[in-house]
Coordinates of C-alpha atoms in Angstrom, one line a residue:
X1 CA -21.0 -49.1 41.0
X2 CA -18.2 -51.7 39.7
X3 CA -15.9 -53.3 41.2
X4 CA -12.8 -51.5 40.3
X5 CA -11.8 -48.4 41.2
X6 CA -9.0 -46.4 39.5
X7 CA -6.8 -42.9 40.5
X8 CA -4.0 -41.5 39.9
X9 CA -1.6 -40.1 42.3
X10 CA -0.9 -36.5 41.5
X11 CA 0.9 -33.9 43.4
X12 CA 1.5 -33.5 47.1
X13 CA -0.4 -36.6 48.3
X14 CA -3.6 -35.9 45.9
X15 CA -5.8 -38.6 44.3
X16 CA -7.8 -38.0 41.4
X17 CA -10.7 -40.4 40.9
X18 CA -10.6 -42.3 37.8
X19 CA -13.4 -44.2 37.3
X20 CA -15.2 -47.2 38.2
X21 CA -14.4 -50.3 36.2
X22 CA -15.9 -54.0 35.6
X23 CA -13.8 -56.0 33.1
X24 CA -9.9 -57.0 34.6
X25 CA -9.1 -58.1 31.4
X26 CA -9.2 -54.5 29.3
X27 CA -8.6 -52.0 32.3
X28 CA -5.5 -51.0 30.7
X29 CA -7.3 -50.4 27.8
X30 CA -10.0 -48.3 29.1
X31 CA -8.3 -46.3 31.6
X32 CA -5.5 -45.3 29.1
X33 CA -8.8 -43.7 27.0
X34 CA -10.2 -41.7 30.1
X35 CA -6.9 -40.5 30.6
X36 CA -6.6 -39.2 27.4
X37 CA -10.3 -37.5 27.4
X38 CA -9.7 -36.1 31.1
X39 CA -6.1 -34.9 29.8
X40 CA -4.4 -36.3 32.7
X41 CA -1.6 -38.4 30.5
X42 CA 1.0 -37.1 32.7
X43 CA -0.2 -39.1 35.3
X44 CA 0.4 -42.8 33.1
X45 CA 3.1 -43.7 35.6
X46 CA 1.0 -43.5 38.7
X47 CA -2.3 -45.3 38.4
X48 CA -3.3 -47.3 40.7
X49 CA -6.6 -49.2 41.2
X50 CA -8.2 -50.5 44.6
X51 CA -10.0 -53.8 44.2
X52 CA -11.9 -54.8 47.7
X53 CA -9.2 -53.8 50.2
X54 CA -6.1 -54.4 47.9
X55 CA -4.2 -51.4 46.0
X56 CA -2.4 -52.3 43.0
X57 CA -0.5 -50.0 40.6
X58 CA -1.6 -50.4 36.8
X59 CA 1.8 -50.5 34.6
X60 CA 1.1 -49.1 30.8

């Protein structure tokens, strides 16, 4: 698996699993298409993605 990991925060506390991701430098880009082909757009405003121990939130 990569390196990068993406969710979203969805209702009551759940966490729906992205992906796995390698390349930092077009995440936006290809998270923004797997939420559009998992129809979770609703959820733009709370994705976050876990790198090593860190959490950062991913701002479209």
């Amino acid at each position: 698996m990569n390196g990068i990991f993406v969710y979203v925060k969805a209702e009551a506390g759940k966490k729906i699993f992205i992906g796995s991701f390698a390349d930092i430098a077009t995440i936006e880009c290809d998270v923004e298409q797997v939420l559009i082909e998992k129809q979770l757009t609703q959820y733009k405003k709370k994705v976050f993605m876990l790198i090593g121990t860190e959490t950062y939130q991913i701002k479209f």
